[in-house]
JSON list of C-alpha atoms in Angstrom, two decimals:
[
{"chain": "S", "resi": 1, "resn": "MET", "atom": "CA", "xyz": [-3.42, -0.28, -18.82]},
{"chain": "S", "resi": 2, "resn": "THR", "atom": "CA", "xyz": [-0.55, 0.87, -17.29]},
{"chain": "S", "resi": 3, "resn": "LYS", "atom": "CA", "xyz": [2.09, 2.15, -18.66]},
{"chain": "S", "resi": 4, "resn": "ILE", "atom": "CA", "xyz": [5.89, 0.85, -17.99]},
{"chain": "S", "resi": 5, "resn": "ILE", "atom": "CA", "xyz": [8.99, 1.50, -19.36]},
{"chain": "S", "resi": 6, "resn": "PHE", "atom": "CA", "xyz": [11.59, -2.05, -18.98]},
{"chain": "S", "resi": 7, "resn": "CYS", "atom": "CA", "xyz": [15.59, -1.83, -19.86]},
{"chain": "S", "resi": 8, "resn": "SER", "atom": "CA", "xyz": [18.44, -4.75, -18.18]},
{"chain": "S", "resi": 9, "resn": "ASP", "atom": "CA", "xyz": [21.66, -4.70, -18.55]},
{"chain": "S", "resi": 10, "resn": "ASP", "atom": "CA", "xyz": [21.77, -8.77, -19.10]},
{"chain": "S", "resi": 11, "resn": "SER", "atom": "CA", "xyz": [20.14, -10.89, -21.02]},
{"chain": "S", "resi": 12, "resn": "ASN", "atom": "CA", "xyz": [19.03, -14.79, -19.69]},
{"chain": "S", "resi": 13, "resn": "GLU", "atom": "CA", "xyz": [15.50, -16.89, -18.23]},
{"chain": "S", "resi": 14, "resn": "THR", "atom": "CA", "xyz": [15.08, -14.36, -16.45]},
{"chain": "S", "resi": 15, "resn": "THR", "atom": "CA", "xyz": [14.48, -11.03, -18.20]},
{"chain": "S", "resi": 16, "resn": "GLN", "atom": "CA", "xyz": [12.88, -13.12, -20.99]},
{"chain": "S", "resi": 17, "resn": "ALA", "atom": "CA", "xyz": [10.40, -14.21, -18.33]},
{"chain": "S", "resi": 18, "resn": "VAL", "atom": "CA", "xyz": [10.19, -10.30, -16.95]},
{"chain": "S", "resi": 19, "resn": "VAL", "atom": "CA", "xyz": [9.26, -9.41, -20.82]},
{"chain": "S", "resi": 20, "resn": "GLY", "atom": "CA", "xyz": [7.21, -11.55, -21.57]},
{"chain": "S", "resi": 21, "resn": "TYR", "atom": "CA", "xyz": [4.88, -11.04, -17.57]},
{"chain": "S", "resi": 22, "resn": "LEU", "atom": "CA", "xyz": [4.82, -7.72, -18.86]},
{"chain": "S", "resi": 23, "resn": "ALA", "atom": "CA", "xyz": [3.73, -8.13, -23.33]},
{"chain": "S", "resi": 24, "resn": "LYS", "atom": "CA", "xyz": [0.93, -9.36, -21.67]},
{"chain": "S", "resi": 25, "resn": "HIS", "atom": "CA", "xyz": [-0.50, -7.48, -18.78]},
{"chain": "S", "resi": 26, "resn": "ALA", "atom": "CA", "xyz": [0.77, -3.57, -18.95]},
{"chain": "S", "resi": 27, "resn": "ASP", "atom": "CA", "xyz": [1.39, -1.66, -22.34]},
{"chain": "S", "resi": 28, "resn": "LEU", "atom": "CA", "xyz": [5.00, -2.91, -23.01]},
{"chain": "S", "resi": 29, "resn": "ASP", "atom": "CA", "xyz": [8.06, 0.00, -23.81]},
{"chain": "S", "resi": 30, "resn": "ASN", "atom": "CA", "xyz": [10.63, -2.34, -24.15]},
{"chain": "S", "resi": 31, "resn": "TRP", "atom": "CA", "xyz": [14.75, -0.47, -24.12]},
{"chain": "S", "resi": 32, "resn": "GLY", "atom": "CA", "xyz": [15.72, -4.40, -24.31]},
{"chain": "S", "resi": 33, "resn": "VAL", "atom": "CA", "xyz": [19.65, -5.04, -22.68]},
{"chain": "S", "resi": 34, "resn": "ARG", "atom": "CA", "xyz": [21.79, -1.68, -22.32]},
{"chain": "S", "resi": 35, "resn": "SER", "atom": "CA", "xyz": [25.03, -1.81, -20.95]},
{"chain": "S", "resi": 36, "resn": "ASP", "atom": "CA", "xyz": [24.93, 1.99, -20.24]},
{"chain": "S", "resi": 37, "resn": "TRP", "atom": "CA", "xyz": [22.05, 1.15, -16.23]},
{"chain": "S", "resi": 38, "resn": "PRO", "atom": "CA", "xyz": [23.29, 4.35, -14.69]},
{"chain": "S", "resi": 39, "resn": "VAL", "atom": "CA", "xyz": [21.89, 6.60, -17.88]},
{"chain": "S", "resi": 40, "resn": "PHE", "atom": "CA", "xyz": [18.93, 3.73, -18.23]},
{"chain": "S", "resi": 41, "resn": "SER", "atom": "CA", "xyz": [18.21, 3.92, -15.22]},
{"chain": "S", "resi": 42, "resn": "LYS", "atom": "CA", "xyz": [18.04, 7.64, -14.48]},
{"chain": "S", "resi": 43, "resn": "GLN", "atom": "CA", "xyz": [15.86, 8.67, -18.64]},
{"chain": "S", "resi": 44, "resn": "ALA", "atom": "CA", "xyz": [13.38, 6.10, -16.66]},
{"chain": "S", "resi": 45, "resn": "ALA", "atom": "CA", "xyz": [12.84, 7.75, -13.79]},
{"chain": "S", "resi": 46, "resn": "HIS", "atom": "CA", "xyz": [13.21, 10.86, -16.06]},
{"chain": "S", "resi": 47, "resn": "ARG", "atom": "CA", "xyz": [10.07, 9.55, -17.61]},
{"chain": "S", "resi": 48, "resn": "VAL", "atom": "CA", "xyz": [8.11, 8.61, -14.65]},
{"chain": "S", "resi": 49, "resn": "VAL", "atom": "CA", "xyz": [7.90, 11.08, -12.02]},
{"chain": "S", "resi": 50, "resn": "ASP", "atom": "CA", "xyz": [6.99, 13.28, -15.71]},
{"chain": "S", "resi": 51, "resn": "ASN", "atom": "CA", "xyz": [4.00, 10.97, -16.18]},
{"chain": "S", "resi": 52, "resn": "GLN", "atom": "CA", "xyz": [5.39, 9.38, -19.55]},
{"chain": "S", "resi": 53, "resn": "VAL", "atom": "CA", "xyz": [5.20, 6.34, -18.06]},
{"chain": "S", "resi": 54, "resn": "ASP", "atom": "CA", "xyz": [2.59, 5.26, -14.73]},
{"chain": "S", "resi": 55, "resn": "ARG", "atom": "CA", "xyz": [6.33, 2.30, -13.65]},
{"chain": "S", "resi": 56, "resn": "ALA", "atom": "CA", "xyz": [9.64, 1.48, -14.68]},
{"chain": "S", "resi": 57, "resn": "VAL", "atom": "CA", "xyz": [11.04, -2.16, -13.85]},
{"chain": "S", "resi": 58, "resn": "LEU", "atom": "CA", "xyz": [15.14, -2.31, -14.15]},
{"chain": "S", "resi": 59, "resn": "MET", "atom": "CA", "xyz": [16.75, -4.65, -13.94]},
{"chain": "S", "resi": 60, "resn": "CYS", "atom": "CA", "xyz": [20.94, -6.30, -12.92]},
{"chain": "S", "resi": 61, "resn": "TRP", "atom": "CA", "xyz": [22.42, -7.78, -11.45]},
{"chain": "S", "resi": 62, "resn": "THR", "atom": "CA", "xyz": [21.99, -7.07, -8.40]},
{"chain": "S", "resi": 63, "resn": "GLY", "atom": "CA", "xyz": [18.87, -5.11, -8.83]},
{"chain": "S", "resi": 64, "resn": "THR", "atom": "CA", "xyz": [21.03, -2.45, -6.17]},
{"chain": "S", "resi": 65, "resn": "GLY", "atom": "CA", "xyz": [22.43, 0.05, -9.38]},
{"chain": "S", "resi": 66, "resn": "THR", "atom": "CA", "xyz": [19.92, 1.04, -11.00]},
{"chain": "S", "resi": 67, "resn": "ALA", "atom": "CA", "xyz": [18.24, 1.64, -7.94]},
{"chain": "S", "resi": 68, "resn": "ILE", "atom": "CA", "xyz": [20.92, 3.65, -7.03]},
{"chain": "S", "resi": 69, "resn": "ALA", "atom": "CA", "xyz": [20.61, 5.84, -9.64]},
{"chain": "S", "resi": 70, "resn": "ALA", "atom": "CA", "xyz": [17.47, 5.87, -10.54]},
{"chain": "S", "resi": 71, "resn": "ASN", "atom": "CA", "xyz": [16.54, 7.07, -7.20]},
{"chain": "S", "resi": 72, "resn": "LYS", "atom": "CA", "xyz": [18.53, 10.49, -7.82]},
{"chain": "S", "resi": 73, "resn": "ILE", "atom": "CA", "xyz": [16.06, 11.69, -9.71]},
{"chain": "S", "resi": 74, "resn": "LYS", "atom": "CA", "xyz": [13.81, 13.98, -8.12]},
{"chain": "S", "resi": 75, "resn": "GLY", "atom": "CA", "xyz": [9.85, 12.02, -7.32]},
{"chain": "S", "resi": 76, "resn": "ALA", "atom": "CA", "xyz": [11.55, 8.31, -8.18]},
{"chain": "S", "resi": 77, "resn": "ARG", "atom": "CA", "xyz": [11.16, 6.23, -5.53]},
{"chain": "S", "resi": 78, "resn": "ALA", "atom": "CA", "xyz": [12.57, 2.79, -6.67]},
{"chain": "S", "resi": 79, "resn": "ALA", "atom": "CA", "xyz": [12.89, -0.16, -4.64]},
{"chain": "S", "resi": 80, "resn": "GLN", "atom": "CA", "xyz": [14.90, -3.39, -4.25]},
{"chain": "S", "resi": 81, "resn": "ALA", "atom": "CA", "xyz": [12.78, -6.61, -4.15]},
{"chain": "S", "resi": 82, "resn": "SER", "atom": "CA", "xyz": [14.33, -9.68, -4.07]},
{"chain": "S", "resi": 83, "resn": "ASP", "atom": "CA", "xyz": [10.74, -11.16, -2.29]},
{"chain": "S", "resi": 84, "resn": "PRO", "atom": "CA", "xyz": [6.99, -10.48, -3.08]},
{"chain": "S", "resi": 85, "resn": "TRP", "atom": "CA", "xyz": [6.34, -8.95, 0.39]},
{"chain": "S", "resi": 86, "resn": "THR", "atom": "CA", "xyz": [9.50, -7.09, -0.57]},
{"chain": "S", "resi": 87, "resn": "ALA", "atom": "CA", "xyz": [8.38, -5.33, -3.01]},
{"chain": "S", "resi": 88, "resn": "GLU", "atom": "CA", "xyz": [4.17, -5.53, -1.33]},
{"chain": "S", "resi": 89, "resn": "ASN", "atom": "CA", "xyz": [4.69, -3.32, 0.72]},
{"chain": "S", "resi": 90, "resn": "ALA", "atom": "CA", "xyz": [7.24, -1.22, -0.72]},
{"chain": "S", "resi": 91, "resn": "ARG", "atom": "CA", "xyz": [4.41, -0.11, -3.79]},
{"chain": "S", "resi": 92, "resn": "ARG", "atom": "CA", "xyz": [1.89, -0.24, -0.50]},
{"chain": "S", "resi": 93, "resn": "TRP", "atom": "CA", "xyz": [4.18, 2.07, 1.91]},
{"chain": "S", "resi": 94, "resn": "ASN", "atom": "CA", "xyz": [6.62, 3.98, -0.11]},
{"chain": "S", "resi": 95, "resn": "ASP", "atom": "CA", "xyz": [5.35, 4.66, -2.77]},
{"chain": "S", "resi": 96, "resn": "ALA", "atom": "CA", "xyz": [7.46, 3.47, -4.90]},
{"chain": "S", "resi": 97, "resn": "ASN", "atom": "CA", "xyz": [7.39, 4.07, -8.49]},
{"chain": "S", "resi": 98, "resn": "ILE", "atom": "CA", "xyz": [10.85, 2.18, -9.35]},
{"chain": "S", "resi": 99, "resn": "LEU", "atom": "CA", "xyz": [10.91, -1.72, -8.86]},
{"chain": "S", "resi": 100, "resn": "THR", "atom": "CA", "xyz": [13.75, -3.03, -9.48]},
{"chain": "S", "resi": 101, "resn": "MET", "atom": "CA", "xyz": [15.29, -6.78, -9.28]},
{"chain": "S", "resi": 102, "resn": "SER", "atom": "CA", "xyz": [18.54, -8.92, -9.87]},
{"chain": "S", "resi": 103, "resn": "LEU", "atom": "CA", "xyz": [18.23, -10.25, -12.64]},
{"chain": "S", "resi": 104, "resn": "LYS", "atom": "CA", "xyz": [20.76, -13.21, -11.72]},
{"chain": "S", "resi": 105, "resn": "GLN", "atom": "CA", "xyz": [19.39, -13.95, -7.55]},
{"chain": "S", "resi": 106, "resn": "LEU", "atom": "CA", "xyz": [16.45, -14.63, -9.68]},
{"chain": "S", "resi": 107, "resn": "THR", "atom": "CA", "xyz": [14.74, -18.16, -11.40]},
{"chain": "S", "resi": 108, "resn": "PRO", "atom": "CA", "xyz": [12.21, -16.31, -13.72]},
{"chain": "S", "resi": 109, "resn": "GLU", "atom": "CA", "xyz": [8.87, -17.27, -11.28]},
{"chain": "S", "resi": 110, "resn": "GLN", "atom": "CA", "xyz": [10.38, -15.26, -8.44]},
{"chain": "S", "resi": 111, "resn": "ALA", "atom": "CA", "xyz": [11.70, -11.94, -10.61]},
{"chain": "S", "resi": 112, "resn": "VAL", "atom": "CA", "xyz": [7.44, -12.62, -12.05]},
{"chain": "S", "resi": 113, "resn": "ASP", "atom": "CA", "xyz": [6.36, -13.16, -8.51]},
{"chain": "S", "resi": 114, "resn": "ILE", "atom": "CA", "xyz": [7.60, -9.34, -7.56]},
{"chain": "S", "resi": 115, "resn": "LEU", "atom": "CA", "xyz": [6.29, -8.72, -9.80]},
{"chain": "S", "resi": 116, "resn": "ASN", "atom": "CA", "xyz": [2.68, -9.38, -9.84]},
{"chain": "S", "resi": 117, "resn": "THR", "atom": "CA", "xyz": [3.12, -8.50, -6.57]},
{"chain": "S", "resi": 118, "resn": "PHE", "atom": "CA", "xyz": [5.00, -4.80, -6.73]},
{"chain": "S", "resi": 119, "resn": "LEU", "atom": "CA", "xyz": [1.56, -3.92, -10.38]},
{"chain": "S", "resi": 120, "resn": "SER", "atom": "CA", "xyz": [-1.74, -5.36, -7.29]},
{"chain": "S", "resi": 121, "resn": "ILE", "atom": "CA", "xyz": [-1.19, -2.60, -5.14]},
{"chain": "S", "resi": 122, "resn": "GLU", "atom": "CA", "xyz": [-2.66, 0.29, -7.00]},
{"chain": "S", "resi": 123, "resn": "SER", "atom": "CA", "xyz": [-1.61, 3.10, -4.08]},
{"chain": "S", "resi": 124, "resn": "PRO", "atom": "CA", "xyz": [-0.07, 3.31, -0.95]},
{"chain": "S", "resi": 125, "resn": "ASP", "atom": "CA", "xyz": [-2.13, 3.03, 2.21]},
{"chain": "S", "resi": 126, "resn": "PRO", "atom": "CA", "xyz": [-3.48, 6.61, 3.14]},
{"chain": "S", "resi": 127, "resn": "GLU", "atom": "CA", "xyz": [-1.94, 5.68, 6.67]},
{"chain": "S", "resi": 128, "resn": "GLU", "atom": "CA", "xyz": [1.49, 6.67, 5.29]},
{"chain": "S", "resi": 129, "resn": "ILE", "atom": "CA", "xyz": [0.61, 9.61, 2.93]},
{"chain": "S", "resi": 130, "resn": "ASP", "atom": "CA", "xyz": [2.13, 11.79, 5.28]},
{"chain": "S", "resi": 131, "resn": "ASN", "atom": "CA", "xyz": [5.83, 9.74, 5.52]},
{"chain": "S", "resi": 132, "resn": "ILE", "atom": "CA", "xyz": [5.31, 9.14, 1.85]},
{"chain": "S", "resi": 133, "resn": "ALA", "atom": "CA", "xyz": [5.29, 13.80, 0.99]},
{"chain": "S", "resi": 134, "resn": "LEU", "atom": "CA", "xyz": [8.65, 13.64, 3.08]},
{"chain": "S", "resi": 135, "resn": "ILE", "atom": "CA", "xyz": [10.18, 11.67, 1.15]},
{"chain": "S", "resi": 136, "resn": "GLU", "atom": "CA", "xyz": [10.69, 14.68, -1.16]}
]
């Protein structure tokens, strides 16, 4: 089962739906709600890069700040997704290992759909491996 860290800087129906989904479909390490989104984003990214967990799912009001902070860590590939297509292809074409989402913009159903799509892609497109290596 995929081990996933979850953390958010606020709580609402959307974050609760994401946590509920992860609790059923992953080995969840739920860090809950914390206001220090730059800190928890980098801490989660370190755990992903160090192979302590498989993925991280981070949420903030826009999903952008958590992506920016996580991407400061070498080897982290955080993608902010607001639709399933972006989530799918961030995994497929960029081998994204961290998903960030807006807890304000997305409905619970949209967030779960994006998350499900992100987690359904097990490995990147083999044709993109050289490009993914160039990201590092």
